[in-house]
Coordinates of C-alpha atoms in Angstrom, one line a residue:
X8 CA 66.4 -8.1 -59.8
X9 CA 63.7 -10.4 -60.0
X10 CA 61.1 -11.0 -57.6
X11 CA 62.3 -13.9 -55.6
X12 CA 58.7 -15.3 -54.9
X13 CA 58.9 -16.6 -58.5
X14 CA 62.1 -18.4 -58.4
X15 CA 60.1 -22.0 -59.1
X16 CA 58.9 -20.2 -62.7
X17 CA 62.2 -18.1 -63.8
X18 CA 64.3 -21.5 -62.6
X19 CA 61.7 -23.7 -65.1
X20 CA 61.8 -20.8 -67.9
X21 CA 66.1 -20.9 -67.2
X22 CA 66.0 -24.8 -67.6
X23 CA 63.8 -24.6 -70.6
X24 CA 65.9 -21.7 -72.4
X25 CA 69.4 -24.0 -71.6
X26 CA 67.7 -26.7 -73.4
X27 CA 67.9 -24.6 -76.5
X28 CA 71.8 -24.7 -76.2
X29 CA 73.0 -27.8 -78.3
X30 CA 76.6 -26.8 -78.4
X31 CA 78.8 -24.4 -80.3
X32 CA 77.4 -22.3 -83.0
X33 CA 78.8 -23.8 -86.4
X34 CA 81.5 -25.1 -84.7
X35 CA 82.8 -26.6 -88.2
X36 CA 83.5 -22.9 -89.3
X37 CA 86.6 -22.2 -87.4
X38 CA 87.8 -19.1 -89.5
X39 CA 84.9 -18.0 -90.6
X40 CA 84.7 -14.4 -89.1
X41 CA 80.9 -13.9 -88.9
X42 CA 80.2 -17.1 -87.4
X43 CA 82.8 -16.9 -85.1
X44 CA 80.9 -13.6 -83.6
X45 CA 77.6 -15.7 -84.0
X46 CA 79.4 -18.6 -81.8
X47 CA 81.2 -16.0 -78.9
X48 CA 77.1 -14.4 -78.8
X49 CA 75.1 -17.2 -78.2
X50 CA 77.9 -18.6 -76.0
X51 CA 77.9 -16.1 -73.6
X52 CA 73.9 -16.2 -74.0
X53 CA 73.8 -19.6 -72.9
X54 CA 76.4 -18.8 -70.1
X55 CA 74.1 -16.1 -68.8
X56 CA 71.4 -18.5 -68.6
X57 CA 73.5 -20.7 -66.5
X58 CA 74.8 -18.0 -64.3
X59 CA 71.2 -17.1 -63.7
X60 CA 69.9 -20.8 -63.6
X61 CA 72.8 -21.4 -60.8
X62 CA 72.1 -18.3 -59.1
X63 CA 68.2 -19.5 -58.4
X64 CA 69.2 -22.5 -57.6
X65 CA 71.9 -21.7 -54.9
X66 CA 69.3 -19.0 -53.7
X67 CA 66.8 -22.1 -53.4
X68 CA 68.8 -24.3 -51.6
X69 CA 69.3 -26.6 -54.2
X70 CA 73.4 -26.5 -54.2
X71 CA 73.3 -29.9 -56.1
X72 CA 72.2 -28.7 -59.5
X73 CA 74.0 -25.3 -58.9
X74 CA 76.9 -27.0 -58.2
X75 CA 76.5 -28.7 -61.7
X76 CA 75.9 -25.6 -63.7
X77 CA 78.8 -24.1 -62.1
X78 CA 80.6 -27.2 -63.2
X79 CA 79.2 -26.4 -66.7
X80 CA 80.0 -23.0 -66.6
X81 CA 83.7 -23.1 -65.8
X82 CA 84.4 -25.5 -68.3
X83 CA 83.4 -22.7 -70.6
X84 CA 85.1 -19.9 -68.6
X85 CA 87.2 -21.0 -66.0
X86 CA 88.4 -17.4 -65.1
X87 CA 85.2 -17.0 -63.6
X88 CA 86.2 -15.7 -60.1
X89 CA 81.8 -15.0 -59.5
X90 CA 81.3 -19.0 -60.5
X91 CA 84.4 -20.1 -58.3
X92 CA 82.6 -18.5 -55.2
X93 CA 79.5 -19.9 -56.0
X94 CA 80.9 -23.3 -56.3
X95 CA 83.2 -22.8 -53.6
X96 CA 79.5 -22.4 -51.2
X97 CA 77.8 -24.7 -53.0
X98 CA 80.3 -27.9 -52.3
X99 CA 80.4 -26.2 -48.4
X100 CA 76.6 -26.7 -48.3
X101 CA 76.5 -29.9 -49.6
X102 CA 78.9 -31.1 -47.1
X103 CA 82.2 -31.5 -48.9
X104 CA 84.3 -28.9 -47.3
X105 CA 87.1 -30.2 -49.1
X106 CA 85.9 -29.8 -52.2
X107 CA 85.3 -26.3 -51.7
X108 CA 88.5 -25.4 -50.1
X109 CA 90.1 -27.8 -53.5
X110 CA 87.9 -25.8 -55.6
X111 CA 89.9 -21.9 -54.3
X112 CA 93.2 -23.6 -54.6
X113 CA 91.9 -24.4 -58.6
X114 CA 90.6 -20.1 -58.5
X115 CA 93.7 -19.1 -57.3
X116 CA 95.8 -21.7 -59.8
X117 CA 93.6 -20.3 -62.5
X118 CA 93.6 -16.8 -62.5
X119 CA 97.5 -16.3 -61.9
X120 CA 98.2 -18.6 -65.2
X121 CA 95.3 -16.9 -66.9
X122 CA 95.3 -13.2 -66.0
X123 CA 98.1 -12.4 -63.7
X124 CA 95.9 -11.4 -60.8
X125 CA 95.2 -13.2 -57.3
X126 CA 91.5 -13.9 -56.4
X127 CA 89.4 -10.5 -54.7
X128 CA 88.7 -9.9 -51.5
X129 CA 85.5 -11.4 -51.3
X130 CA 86.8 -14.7 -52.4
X131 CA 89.9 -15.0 -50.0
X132 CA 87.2 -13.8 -47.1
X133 CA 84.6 -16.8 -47.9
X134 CA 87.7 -19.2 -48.5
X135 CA 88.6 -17.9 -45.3
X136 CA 85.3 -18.7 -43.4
X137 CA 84.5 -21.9 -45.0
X138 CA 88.6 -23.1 -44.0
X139 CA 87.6 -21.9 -40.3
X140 CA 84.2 -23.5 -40.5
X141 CA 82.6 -20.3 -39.8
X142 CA 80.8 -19.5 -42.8
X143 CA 77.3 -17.5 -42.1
X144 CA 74.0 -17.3 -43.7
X145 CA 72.7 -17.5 -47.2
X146 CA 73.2 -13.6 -46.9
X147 CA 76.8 -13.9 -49.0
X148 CA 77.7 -12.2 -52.2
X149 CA 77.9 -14.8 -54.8

């Protein structure tokens, strides 16, 4: 992983690479083969960007603008179980434990239309801790 003493320069070099992002890749060409590969790349480019960008953030203790790329993300990919966590500890840290329990409830909706599968482990335990108000340390597995 990276070194986290640098999280102030990889979360500027993040903001500055999302910047790049401007929306679909010819997003006109809706049959066109090659740039529908083209579109699904630098889609999950810019998604890996946010993931990262999110990642810092939360890591920082800035859950408001990880809460927003999280936001960002799941519009894109709501069967994101990872992202769904993160938000889920990002709206407990910023106060709005009902936000975060909402936000499992809209995990769990999601994945059983989606993919047919309930959330992991991991997921249950930290909906779980935040439902009991026992949630620990920074030292979770987003």
């Amino acid at each position: 992983g990276e070194a986290r003493k640098n999280v102030p320069t990889i979360v500027q070099e993040l903001e500055s690479a999302k910047k790049f992002y401007r929306g679909d890749f010819m997003e006109e060409e809706l049959y066109d083969e090659w740039a529908s590969m083209e579109r699904e790349n630098f889609r999950e480019m810019y998604l890996a960007v946010l993931d990262r960008l999110s990642e810092n953030y939360v890591f920082s203790n800035q859950c408001t603008p990880a809460a927003r790329l999280c936001e960002e993300i799941l519009e894109k990919d709501d069967c994101r179980e990872d992202i769904h966590r993160r938000l889920m500890l990002c709206y407990y840290r910023m106060g709005c434990r009902d936000k975060a329990l909402r936000q499992f409830k809209k995990c769990l909706k999601i994945l059983k239309a989606e993919l047919e599968v309930e959330p992991t482990k991991p997921t249950r335990q930290l909906y779980e801790e935040i439902r009991n108000d026992r949630l620990s340390p920074p030292a979770l597995n987003l």
